[in-house]
Amino acid sequence: MQVLIFENKQKVAFFAAQLFKELLQLKPAATLGLATGSTPIELYKELVKLYEKKEISFSKAASFNLDEYYDIDEGNRNSYRYFMNSMLFEKIDINLKNTYLPTCNQYQNPGQQGKHYEALIQECGGIDLQLLGIGANGHIGFNEPTSSLASRTRIKSLTPQTIQDNSRLFEKGESQPQLAMTMGIATILDAKYIVLLATGEVKARAVSDMVNGSLSANCPASALQMHPNTIVLLDEAAASQLKNKEYLQWVANQNESIVKKHGYFKDL
Ligand code: GLP
């Protein structure tokens, strides 16, 4: 796990956008793993800017989102499909037919839908770069604490904390889903590269559990310690509870010249 600490969230987003640019230049038909939440919004703005400047194209790429609420209409402004279309897909040249979310409505079997999503990812050659945020309780996707580290795409109950954390996005009186389909932790770990973004003080504890804590289903993000190519991009606030900041900074400086020479996606 490589940890890079930036002054602020704009710099985090800028660096993350450069990673996507590098990947798509190397492999225009890349399979991207995408995420929702407030954290990636700045990154999506940067990607749209790069597309408008013709520095990046998604025309041959495919995308798989981490999660989607159970039994939600895609026209519902709280659906993750709506979020992705309005924040990114409608503003770039990706073919909407190549953008996938793990959907399941009340008439479908969640088990079958999960298997179908896993198979689709395989058909597209697996995920090259998976983008992640992190929940304040250490969740990734909607893999809440105690999720199996071997889990695959499936239906999950959200914790009261996650429901509370996400309630800011719903109008008063609007019904808020309590179930979601999510890629599993093993699905996420299958990605060739992972980039996790965390910004703000509210994420500081989860970040320190992920980086400095022991591998445990109680902090699903700690599973990334098992992944060979994960880069964690933090702002100062999210990094504030890390125990070994100076060491991480030293490693980052050492790596910089290697990355400059060989690029980040050397094993692609
Ligand atoms: C949500 C999503 C996650 C996201 C996390 C943090 O519930 N399922 O994929 O990373 O919570 O969201 P935010 O970036 O808004 O803090």
PDB file of C-alpha atoms and ligand atoms in Angstrom:
ATOM      1  CA  MET A   1       0.000   0.000   0.000  1.00  0.00           C
ATOM      2  CA  GLN A   2       1.481   3.292  -1.069  1.00  0.00           C
ATOM      3  CA  VAL A   3       0.244   6.357   0.826  1.00  0.00           C
ATOM      4  CA  LEU A   4       0.535   9.882  -0.575  1.00  0.00           C
ATOM      5  CA  ILE A   5      -0.469  12.916   1.456  1.00  0.00           C
ATOM      6  CA  PHE A   6      -1.508  16.164  -0.239  1.00  0.00           C
ATOM      7  CA  GLU A   7      -2.162  19.668   1.054  1.00  0.00           C
ATOM      8  CA  ASN A   8      -5.857  19.659   0.174  1.00  0.00           C
ATOM      9  CA  LYS A   9      -8.634  17.750  -1.585  1.00  0.00           C
ATOM     10  CA  GLN A  10      -8.145  19.576  -4.907  1.00  0.00           C
ATOM     11  CA  LYS A  11      -4.583  18.256  -5.083  1.00  0.00           C
ATOM     12  CA  VAL A  12      -5.830  14.747  -4.251  1.00  0.00           C
ATOM     13  CA  ALA A  13      -8.346  14.976  -7.117  1.00  0.00           C
ATOM     14  CA  PHE A  14      -5.765  16.381  -9.529  1.00  0.00           C
ATOM     15  CA  PHE A  15      -3.312  13.557  -8.832  1.00  0.00           C
ATOM     16  CA  ALA A  16      -6.048  10.905  -9.120  1.00  0.00           C
ATOM     17  CA  ALA A  17      -7.125  12.365 -12.482  1.00  0.00           C
ATOM     18  CA  GLN A  18      -3.545  12.100 -13.739  1.00  0.00           C
ATOM     19  CA  LEU A  19      -3.583   8.386 -12.838  1.00  0.00           C
ATOM     20  CA  PHE A  20      -6.730   7.850 -14.914  1.00  0.00           C
ATOM     21  CA  LYS A  21      -5.142   9.803 -17.757  1.00  0.00           C
ATOM     22  CA  GLU A  22      -1.970   7.691 -17.636  1.00  0.00           C
ATOM     23  CA  LEU A  23      -4.008   4.475 -17.595  1.00  0.00           C
ATOM     24  CA  LEU A  24      -6.250   5.468 -20.518  1.00  0.00           C
ATOM     25  CA  GLN A  25      -3.262   6.584 -22.578  1.00  0.00           C
ATOM     26  CA  LEU A  26      -1.605   3.205 -22.008  1.00  0.00           C
ATOM     27  CA  LYS A  27      -4.796   1.214 -22.446  1.00  0.00           C
ATOM     28  CA  PRO A  28      -7.667   3.111 -24.136  1.00  0.00           C
ATOM     29  CA  ALA A  29     -10.007   0.104 -23.742  1.00  0.00           C
ATOM     30  CA  ALA A  30      -9.393  -0.083 -19.992  1.00  0.00           C
ATOM     31  CA  THR A  31     -12.024  -1.372 -17.594  1.00  0.00           C
ATOM     32  CA  LEU A  32     -12.561   1.170 -14.848  1.00  0.00           C
ATOM     33  CA  GLY A  33     -14.061   0.547 -11.437  1.00  0.00           C
ATOM     34  CA  LEU A  34     -15.917   3.655 -10.277  1.00  0.00           C
ATOM     35  CA  ALA A  35     -17.335   4.936  -7.015  1.00  0.00           C
ATOM     36  CA  THR A  36     -19.960   7.371  -5.771  1.00  0.00           C
ATOM     37  CA  GLY A  37     -20.148   9.549  -2.653  1.00  0.00           C
ATOM     38  CA  SER A  38     -18.979  13.108  -2.169  1.00  0.00           C
ATOM     39  CA  THR A  39     -15.249  12.297  -2.220  1.00  0.00           C
ATOM     40  CA  PRO A  40     -14.864  11.447  -5.954  1.00  0.00           C
ATOM     41  CA  ILE A  41     -16.854  14.491  -7.144  1.00  0.00           C
ATOM     42  CA  GLU A  42     -13.712  16.672  -7.420  1.00  0.00           C
ATOM     43  CA  LEU A  43     -11.963  13.895  -9.374  1.00  0.00           C
ATOM     44  CA  TYR A  44     -14.891  13.589 -11.795  1.00  0.00           C
ATOM     45  CA  LYS A  45     -14.723  17.376 -12.362  1.00  0.00           C
ATOM     46  CA  GLU A  46     -11.009  17.021 -13.169  1.00  0.00           C
ATOM     47  CA  LEU A  47     -11.720  14.147 -15.584  1.00  0.00           C
ATOM     48  CA  VAL A  48     -14.363  16.217 -17.369  1.00  0.00           C
ATOM     49  CA  LYS A  49     -11.821  19.082 -17.678  1.00  0.00           C
ATOM     50  CA  LEU A  50      -9.216  16.693 -19.140  1.00  0.00           C
ATOM     51  CA  TYR A  51     -11.802  15.363 -21.595  1.00  0.00           C
ATOM     52  CA  GLU A  52     -12.793  18.895 -22.649  1.00  0.00           C
ATOM     53  CA  LYS A  53      -9.116  19.721 -23.241  1.00  0.00           C
ATOM     54  CA  LYS A  54      -8.945  16.518 -25.362  1.00  0.00           C
ATOM     55  CA  GLU A  55      -6.267  15.092 -23.081  1.00  0.00           C
ATOM     56  CA  ILE A  56      -8.290  11.991 -22.248  1.00  0.00           C
ATOM     57  CA  SER A  57     -10.877   9.821 -23.984  1.00  0.00           C
ATOM     58  CA  PHE A  58     -13.207   7.202 -22.561  1.00  0.00           C
ATOM     59  CA  SER A  59     -14.660   6.157 -25.927  1.00  0.00           C
ATOM     60  CA  LYS A  60     -13.218   2.630 -25.751  1.00  0.00           C
ATOM     61  CA  ALA A  61     -13.407   2.213 -21.974  1.00  0.00           C
ATOM     62  CA  ALA A  62     -15.946   0.293 -19.900  1.00  0.00           C
ATOM     63  CA  SER A  63     -16.906   0.968 -16.303  1.00  0.00           C
ATOM     64  CA  PHE A  64     -18.267  -0.969 -13.350  1.00  0.00           C
ATOM     65  CA  ASN A  65     -19.555   0.840 -10.304  1.00  0.00           C
ATOM     66  CA  LEU A  66     -18.968  -0.503  -6.837  1.00  0.00           C
ATOM     67  CA  ASP A  67     -22.523  -0.395  -5.629  1.00  0.00           C
ATOM     68  CA  GLU A  68     -26.145   0.628  -6.150  1.00  0.00           C
ATOM     69  CA  TYR A  69     -29.138   0.858  -3.837  1.00  0.00           C
ATOM     70  CA  TYR A  70     -31.486  -2.121  -3.944  1.00  0.00           C
ATOM     71  CA  ASP A  71     -34.734  -1.687  -5.863  1.00  0.00           C
ATOM     72  CA  ILE A  72     -34.177   1.931  -6.840  1.00  0.00           C
ATOM     73  CA  ASP A  73     -35.343   3.424 -10.113  1.00  0.00           C
ATOM     74  CA  GLU A  74     -32.434   4.707 -12.213  1.00  0.00           C
ATOM     75  CA  GLY A  75     -34.322   7.981 -12.728  1.00  0.00           C
ATOM     76  CA  ASN A  76     -34.432   8.524  -8.951  1.00  0.00           C
ATOM     77  CA  ARG A  77     -31.943  11.318  -8.209  1.00  0.00           C
ATOM     78  CA  ASN A  78     -30.605   9.307  -5.256  1.00  0.00           C
ATOM     79  CA  SER A  79     -29.697   6.322  -7.419  1.00  0.00           C
ATOM     80  CA  TYR A  80     -26.040   5.846  -8.127  1.00  0.00           C
ATOM     81  CA  ARG A  81     -26.890   5.521 -11.853  1.00  0.00           C
ATOM     82  CA  TYR A  82     -28.319   9.048 -11.719  1.00  0.00           C
ATOM     83  CA  PHE A  83     -25.214  10.262  -9.860  1.00  0.00           C
ATOM     84  CA  MET A  84     -22.814   8.705 -12.385  1.00  0.00           C
ATOM     85  CA  ASN A  85     -24.748   9.907 -15.428  1.00  0.00           C
ATOM     86  CA  SER A  86     -25.011  13.470 -14.193  1.00  0.00           C
ATOM     87  CA  MET A  87     -21.550  13.814 -12.590  1.00  0.00           C
ATOM     88  CA  LEU A  88     -19.523  12.061 -15.268  1.00  0.00           C
ATOM     89  CA  PHE A  89     -20.981   9.896 -18.023  1.00  0.00           C
ATOM     90  CA  GLU A  90     -23.076  12.614 -19.717  1.00  0.00           C
ATOM     91  CA  LYS A  91     -20.080  14.965 -19.717  1.00  0.00           C
ATOM     92  CA  ILE A  92     -17.524  12.642 -21.348  1.00  0.00           C
ATOM     93  CA  ASP A  93     -17.412  10.357 -24.402  1.00  0.00           C
ATOM     94  CA  ILE A  94     -17.977   7.015 -22.677  1.00  0.00           C
ATOM     95  CA  ASN A  95     -20.551   4.783 -24.367  1.00  0.00           C
ATOM     96  CA  LEU A  96     -23.381   4.498 -21.800  1.00  0.00           C
ATOM     97  CA  LYS A  97     -23.902   0.896 -22.946  1.00  0.00           C
ATOM     98  CA  ASN A  98     -20.463   0.095 -21.529  1.00  0.00           C
ATOM     99  CA  THR A  99     -21.246   1.497 -18.081  1.00  0.00           C
ATOM    100  CA  TYR A 100     -22.514  -0.990 -15.510  1.00  0.00           C
ATOM    101  CA  LEU A 101     -23.882  -0.812 -11.981  1.00  0.00           C
ATOM    102  CA  PRO A 102     -24.854  -3.790  -9.789  1.00  0.00           C
ATOM    103  CA  THR A 103     -28.609  -3.338  -9.958  1.00  0.00           C
ATOM    104  CA  CYS A 104     -31.325  -5.512  -8.449  1.00  0.00           C
ATOM    105  CA  ASN A 105     -35.016  -4.791  -8.201  1.00  0.00           C
ATOM    106  CA  GLN A 106     -37.610  -6.508  -5.999  1.00  0.00           C
ATOM    107  CA  TYR A 107     -38.536  -8.949  -8.804  1.00  0.00           C
ATOM    108  CA  GLN A 108     -34.962 -10.115  -9.335  1.00  0.00           C
ATOM    109  CA  ASN A 109     -32.927 -12.624  -7.354  1.00  0.00           C
ATOM    110  CA  PRO A 110     -30.030 -10.780  -5.644  1.00  0.00           C
ATOM    111  CA  GLY A 111     -27.878 -13.935  -5.692  1.00  0.00           C
ATOM    112  CA  GLN A 112     -28.245 -14.297  -9.451  1.00  0.00           C
ATOM    113  CA  GLN A 113     -27.785 -10.587 -10.059  1.00  0.00           C
ATOM    114  CA  GLY A 114     -24.548 -10.684  -8.066  1.00  0.00           C
ATOM    115  CA  LYS A 115     -23.207 -13.639 -10.064  1.00  0.00           C
ATOM    116  CA  HIS A 116     -24.216 -11.951 -13.310  1.00  0.00           C
ATOM    117  CA  TYR A 117     -22.262  -8.800 -12.326  1.00  0.00           C
ATOM    118  CA  GLU A 118     -19.158 -10.823 -11.466  1.00  0.00           C
ATOM    119  CA  ALA A 119     -19.392 -12.616 -14.830  1.00  0.00           C
ATOM    120  CA  LEU A 120     -19.746  -9.310 -16.695  1.00  0.00           C
ATOM    121  CA  ILE A 121     -16.583  -7.979 -15.032  1.00  0.00           C
ATOM    122  CA  GLN A 122     -14.726 -11.136 -16.120  1.00  0.00           C
ATOM    123  CA  GLU A 123     -16.055 -10.823 -19.694  1.00  0.00           C
ATOM    124  CA  CYS A 124     -14.587  -7.318 -19.821  1.00  0.00           C
ATOM    125  CA  GLY A 125     -11.179  -8.696 -18.790  1.00  0.00           C
ATOM    126  CA  GLY A 126     -11.334  -7.684 -15.117  1.00  0.00           C
ATOM    127  CA  ILE A 127     -10.989  -4.231 -13.607  1.00  0.00           C
ATOM    128  CA  ASP A 128      -7.764  -2.406 -14.437  1.00  0.00           C
ATOM    129  CA  LEU A 129      -8.149   0.464 -11.990  1.00  0.00           C
ATOM    130  CA  GLN A 130     -10.666   0.489  -9.157  1.00  0.00           C
ATOM    131  CA  LEU A 131     -11.506   3.813  -7.543  1.00  0.00           C
ATOM    132  CA  LEU A 132     -12.575   3.705  -3.890  1.00  0.00           C
ATOM    133  CA  GLY A 133     -13.733   6.057  -1.192  1.00  0.00           C
ATOM    134  CA  ILE A 134     -13.916   4.975   2.442  1.00  0.00           C
ATOM    135  CA  GLY A 135     -16.780   5.160   4.909  1.00  0.00           C
ATOM    136  CA  ALA A 136     -16.235   6.700   8.345  1.00  0.00           C
ATOM    137  CA  ASN A 137     -16.553   3.144   9.699  1.00  0.00           C
ATOM    138  CA  GLY A 138     -13.944   1.787   7.276  1.00  0.00           C
ATOM    139  CA  HIS A 139     -16.368   0.403   4.706  1.00  0.00           C
ATOM    140  CA  ILE A 140     -15.440   0.144   1.037  1.00  0.00           C
ATOM    141  CA  GLY A 141     -18.275  -0.018  -1.478  1.00  0.00           C
ATOM    142  CA  PHE A 142     -21.065  -1.047   0.876  1.00  0.00           C
ATOM    143  CA  ASN A 143     -18.966  -3.743   2.539  1.00  0.00           C
ATOM    144  CA  GLU A 144     -19.792  -2.820   6.085  1.00  0.00           C
ATOM    145  CA  PRO A 145     -17.696  -3.905   9.104  1.00  0.00           C
ATOM    146  CA  THR A 146     -17.789  -7.718   9.563  1.00  0.00           C
ATOM    147  CA  SER A 147     -18.247  -8.269   5.792  1.00  0.00           C
ATOM    148  CA  SER A 148     -16.386 -11.378   4.710  1.00  0.00           C
ATOM    149  CA  LEU A 149     -12.988 -10.606   3.271  1.00  0.00           C
ATOM    150  CA  ALA A 150     -13.827 -13.274   0.646  1.00  0.00           C
ATOM    151  CA  SER A 151     -17.155 -11.668  -0.318  1.00  0.00           C
ATOM    152  CA  ARG A 152     -18.393 -11.231  -3.887  1.00  0.00           C
ATOM    153  CA  THR A 153     -21.096  -8.995  -5.371  1.00  0.00           C
ATOM    154  CA  ARG A 154     -24.218  -9.413  -3.238  1.00  0.00           C
ATOM    155  CA  ILE A 155     -26.975  -7.656  -1.332  1.00  0.00           C
ATOM    156  CA  LYS A 156     -26.025  -5.999   1.985  1.00  0.00           C
ATOM    157  CA  SER A 157     -27.868  -4.279   4.812  1.00  0.00           C
ATOM    158  CA  LEU A 158     -26.443  -0.860   5.524  1.00  0.00           C
ATOM    159  CA  THR A 159     -25.405  -0.055   9.078  1.00  0.00           C
ATOM    160  CA  PRO A 160     -27.339   2.600  11.000  1.00  0.00           C
ATOM    161  CA  GLN A 161     -24.150   4.749  10.848  1.00  0.00           C
ATOM    162  CA  THR A 162     -23.964   4.553   7.057  1.00  0.00           C
ATOM    163  CA  ILE A 163     -27.673   5.319   6.738  1.00  0.00           C
ATOM    164  CA  GLN A 164     -27.138   8.307   9.041  1.00  0.00           C
ATOM    165  CA  ASP A 165     -23.966   9.437   7.158  1.00  0.00           C
ATOM    166  CA  ASN A 166     -25.774   9.297   3.813  1.00  0.00           C
ATOM    167  CA  SER A 167     -29.046  10.841   5.059  1.00  0.00           C
ATOM    168  CA  ARG A 168     -27.677  14.310   4.184  1.00  0.00           C
ATOM    169  CA  LEU A 169     -28.231  13.421   0.525  1.00  0.00           C
ATOM    170  CA  PHE A 170     -31.957  12.712   0.982  1.00  0.00           C
ATOM    171  CA  GLU A 171     -34.771  15.277   1.348  1.00  0.00           C
ATOM    172  CA  LYS A 172     -36.747  15.320   4.605  1.00  0.00           C
ATOM    173  CA  GLY A 173     -39.450  12.644   4.466  1.00  0.00           C
ATOM    174  CA  GLU A 174     -37.925  10.996   1.377  1.00  0.00           C
ATOM    175  CA  SER A 175     -37.534   7.229   1.811  1.00  0.00           C
ATOM    176  CA  GLN A 176     -33.907   6.163   2.128  1.00  0.00           C
ATOM    177  CA  PRO A 177     -32.918   2.648   1.016  1.00  0.00           C
ATOM    178  CA  GLN A 178     -31.476   0.418   3.718  1.00  0.00           C
ATOM    179  CA  LEU A 179     -30.207  -2.303   1.383  1.00  0.00           C
ATOM    180  CA  ALA A 180     -27.728  -2.146  -1.451  1.00  0.00           C
ATOM    181  CA  MET A 181     -25.986  -4.370  -3.976  1.00  0.00           C
ATOM    182  CA  THR A 182     -22.221  -4.070  -3.672  1.00  0.00           C
ATOM    183  CA  MET A 183     -19.101  -5.613  -5.123  1.00  0.00           C
ATOM    184  CA  GLY A 184     -17.544  -7.803  -2.440  1.00  0.00           C
ATOM    185  CA  ILE A 185     -14.145  -7.340  -0.871  1.00  0.00           C
ATOM    186  CA  ALA A 186     -12.713 -10.195  -2.980  1.00  0.00           C
ATOM    187  CA  THR A 187     -14.198  -8.549  -6.100  1.00  0.00           C
ATOM    188  CA  ILE A 188     -12.398  -5.314  -5.215  1.00  0.00           C
ATOM    189  CA  LEU A 189      -9.129  -7.118  -4.474  1.00  0.00           C
ATOM    190  CA  ASP A 190      -9.260  -8.701  -7.964  1.00  0.00           C
ATOM    191  CA  ALA A 191      -8.681  -5.267  -9.543  1.00  0.00           C
ATOM    192  CA  LYS A 192      -5.192  -4.918 -10.991  1.00  0.00           C
ATOM    193  CA  TYR A 193      -4.733  -1.458  -9.476  1.00  0.00           C
ATOM    194  CA  ILE A 194      -6.691   0.348  -6.766  1.00  0.00           C
ATOM    195  CA  VAL A 195      -6.746   4.023  -5.895  1.00  0.00           C
ATOM    196  CA  LEU A 196      -8.488   5.029  -2.666  1.00  0.00           C
ATOM    197  CA  LEU A 197      -9.284   8.678  -1.950  1.00  0.00           C
ATOM    198  CA  ALA A 198     -10.018  10.011   1.518  1.00  0.00           C
ATOM    199  CA  THR A 199     -10.419  13.645   2.487  1.00  0.00           C
ATOM    200  CA  GLY A 200     -11.490  15.414   5.654  1.00  0.00           C
ATOM    201  CA  GLU A 201     -11.077  14.880   9.381  1.00  0.00           C
ATOM    202  CA  VAL A 202     -14.160  12.637   9.488  1.00  0.00           C
ATOM    203  CA  LYS A 203     -12.170   9.928   7.662  1.00  0.00           C
ATOM    204  CA  ALA A 204      -9.020  10.155   9.825  1.00  0.00           C
ATOM    205  CA  ARG A 205      -9.839   7.229  12.118  1.00  0.00           C
ATOM    206  CA  ALA A 206     -10.920   4.897   9.326  1.00  0.00           C
ATOM    207  CA  VAL A 207      -7.740   5.790   7.412  1.00  0.00           C
ATOM    208  CA  SER A 208      -5.506   5.001  10.366  1.00  0.00           C
ATOM    209  CA  ASP A 209      -7.359   1.687  10.951  1.00  0.00           C
ATOM    210  CA  MET A 210      -6.867   0.836   7.267  1.00  0.00           C
ATOM    211  CA  VAL A 211      -3.156   1.725   7.138  1.00  0.00           C
ATOM    212  CA  ASN A 212      -1.895   1.120  10.694  1.00  0.00           C
ATOM    213  CA  GLY A 213      -4.509  -1.311  12.029  1.00  0.00           C
ATOM    214  CA  SER A 214      -4.510  -5.068  11.767  1.00  0.00           C
ATOM    215  CA  LEU A 215      -6.167  -6.911   8.916  1.00  0.00           C
ATOM    216  CA  SER A 216      -9.725  -7.357  10.084  1.00  0.00           C
ATOM    217  CA  ALA A 217     -13.264  -7.621   8.757  1.00  0.00           C
ATOM    218  CA  ASN A 218     -14.060  -4.965  11.363  1.00  0.00           C
ATOM    219  CA  CYS A 219     -12.317  -2.482   9.078  1.00  0.00           C
ATOM    220  CA  PRO A 220     -13.111  -3.730   5.546  1.00  0.00           C
ATOM    221  CA  ALA A 221     -10.624  -1.251   4.021  1.00  0.00           C
ATOM    222  CA  SER A 222      -7.799  -3.003   5.921  1.00  0.00           C
ATOM    223  CA  ALA A 223      -8.193  -5.811   3.319  1.00  0.00           C
ATOM    224  CA  LEU A 224      -6.312  -3.494   0.950  1.00  0.00           C
ATOM    225  CA  GLN A 225      -3.166  -4.420   2.918  1.00  0.00           C
ATOM    226  CA  MET A 226      -3.415  -7.689   0.934  1.00  0.00           C
ATOM    227  CA  HIS A 227      -3.479  -5.938  -2.453  1.00  0.00           C
ATOM    228  CA  PRO A 228      -0.172  -5.550  -4.314  1.00  0.00           C
ATOM    229  CA  ASN A 229      -0.965  -2.318  -6.188  1.00  0.00           C
ATOM    230  CA  THR A 230      -2.978   0.027  -4.006  1.00  0.00           C
ATOM    231  CA  ILE A 231      -2.308   3.724  -3.801  1.00  0.00           C
ATOM    232  CA  VAL A 232      -4.012   5.768  -1.085  1.00  0.00           C
ATOM    233  CA  LEU A 233      -4.390   9.512  -1.708  1.00  0.00           C
ATOM    234  CA  LEU A 234      -5.114  11.606   1.378  1.00  0.00           C
ATOM    235  CA  ASP A 235      -5.434  15.227   2.312  1.00  0.00           C
ATOM    236  CA  GLU A 236      -3.748  16.415   5.530  1.00  0.00           C
ATOM    237  CA  ALA A 237      -6.967  16.126   7.549  1.00  0.00           C
ATOM    238  CA  ALA A 238      -7.631  12.504   6.553  1.00  0.00           C
ATOM    239  CA  ALA A 239      -3.974  11.675   7.268  1.00  0.00           C
ATOM    240  CA  SER A 240      -3.999  13.376  10.680  1.00  0.00           C
ATOM    241  CA  GLN A 241      -4.243  10.172  12.763  1.00  0.00           C
ATOM    242  CA  LEU A 242      -1.614   8.144  10.872  1.00  0.00           C
ATOM    243  CA  LYS A 243       1.104   6.900  13.214  1.00  0.00           C
ATOM    244  CA  ASN A 244       3.952   6.789  10.692  1.00  0.00           C
ATOM    245  CA  LYS A 245       3.426   9.874   8.532  1.00  0.00           C
ATOM    246  CA  GLU A 246       7.132  10.718   8.295  1.00  0.00           C
ATOM    247  CA  TYR A 247       8.028   7.212   7.175  1.00  0.00           C
ATOM    248  CA  LEU A 248       5.234   7.209   4.577  1.00  0.00           C
ATOM    249  CA  GLN A 249       6.473  10.552   3.280  1.00  0.00           C
ATOM    250  CA  TRP A 250      10.025   9.187   3.067  1.00  0.00           C
ATOM    251  CA  VAL A 251       8.825   6.137   1.082  1.00  0.00           C
ATOM    252  CA  ALA A 252       6.777   8.377  -1.223  1.00  0.00           C
ATOM    253  CA  ASN A 253       9.847  10.514  -1.947  1.00  0.00           C
ATOM    254  CA  GLN A 254      11.939   7.392  -2.654  1.00  0.00           C
ATOM    255  CA  ASN A 255       9.293   6.057  -5.046  1.00  0.00           C
ATOM    256  CA  GLU A 256       8.812   9.302  -6.916  1.00  0.00           C
ATOM    257  CA  SER A 257      11.798   8.919  -9.225  1.00  0.00           C
ATOM    258  CA  ILE A 258      10.925   5.289 -10.046  1.00  0.00           C
ATOM    259  CA  VAL A 259       7.329   6.231 -10.860  1.00  0.00           C
ATOM    260  CA  LYS A 260       8.538   9.178 -12.978  1.00  0.00           C
ATOM    261  CA  LYS A 261      10.750   6.830 -14.986  1.00  0.00           C
ATOM    262  CA  HIS A 262       8.481   3.799 -15.355  1.00  0.00           C
ATOM    263  CA  GLY A 263       4.999   5.172 -14.747  1.00  0.00           C
ATOM    264  CA  TYR A 264       2.519   3.948 -12.197  1.00  0.00           C
ATOM    265  CA  PHE A 265       1.000   1.118 -14.272  1.00  0.00           C
ATOM    266  CA  LYS A 266       4.201  -0.827 -14.807  1.00  0.00           C
ATOM    267  CA  ASP A 267       2.553  -4.254 -14.427  1.00  0.00           C
ATOM    268  CA  LEU A 268      -0.461  -3.642 -16.683  1.00  0.00           C
TER     269      LEU A 268
HETATM  270  C1  GLP B   1     -20.900   5.454   0.558  1.00  0.00           C
HETATM  271  C2  GLP B   1     -20.453   4.545  -0.621  1.00  0.00           C
HETATM  272  C3  GLP B   1     -18.956   4.333  -0.626  1.00  0.00           C
HETATM  273  C4  GLP B   1     -18.272   5.651  -0.316  1.00  0.00           C
HETATM  274  C5  GLP B   1     -18.546   6.027   1.104  1.00  0.00           C
HETATM  275  C6  GLP B   1     -18.004   7.392   1.501  1.00  0.00           C
HETATM  276  O1  GLP B   1     -21.838   4.905   1.385  1.00  0.00           O
HETATM  277  N1  GLP B   1     -21.108   3.302  -0.708  1.00  0.00           N
HETATM  278  O2  GLP B   1     -18.556   3.811  -1.874  1.00  0.00           O
HETATM  279  O3  GLP B   1     -16.890   5.531  -0.476  1.00  0.00           O
HETATM  280  O4  GLP B   1     -19.892   5.872   1.456  1.00  0.00           O
HETATM  281  O5  GLP B   1     -18.772   8.413   0.967  1.00  0.00           O
HETATM  282  P1  GLP B   1     -18.321   9.935   0.973  1.00  0.00           P
HETATM  283  O6  GLP B   1     -17.289  10.061  -0.064  1.00  0.00           O
HETATM  284  O7  GLP B   1     -19.580  10.691   0.623  1.00  0.00           O
HETATM  285  O8  GLP B   1     -17.828  10.232   2.317  1.00  0.00           O
END
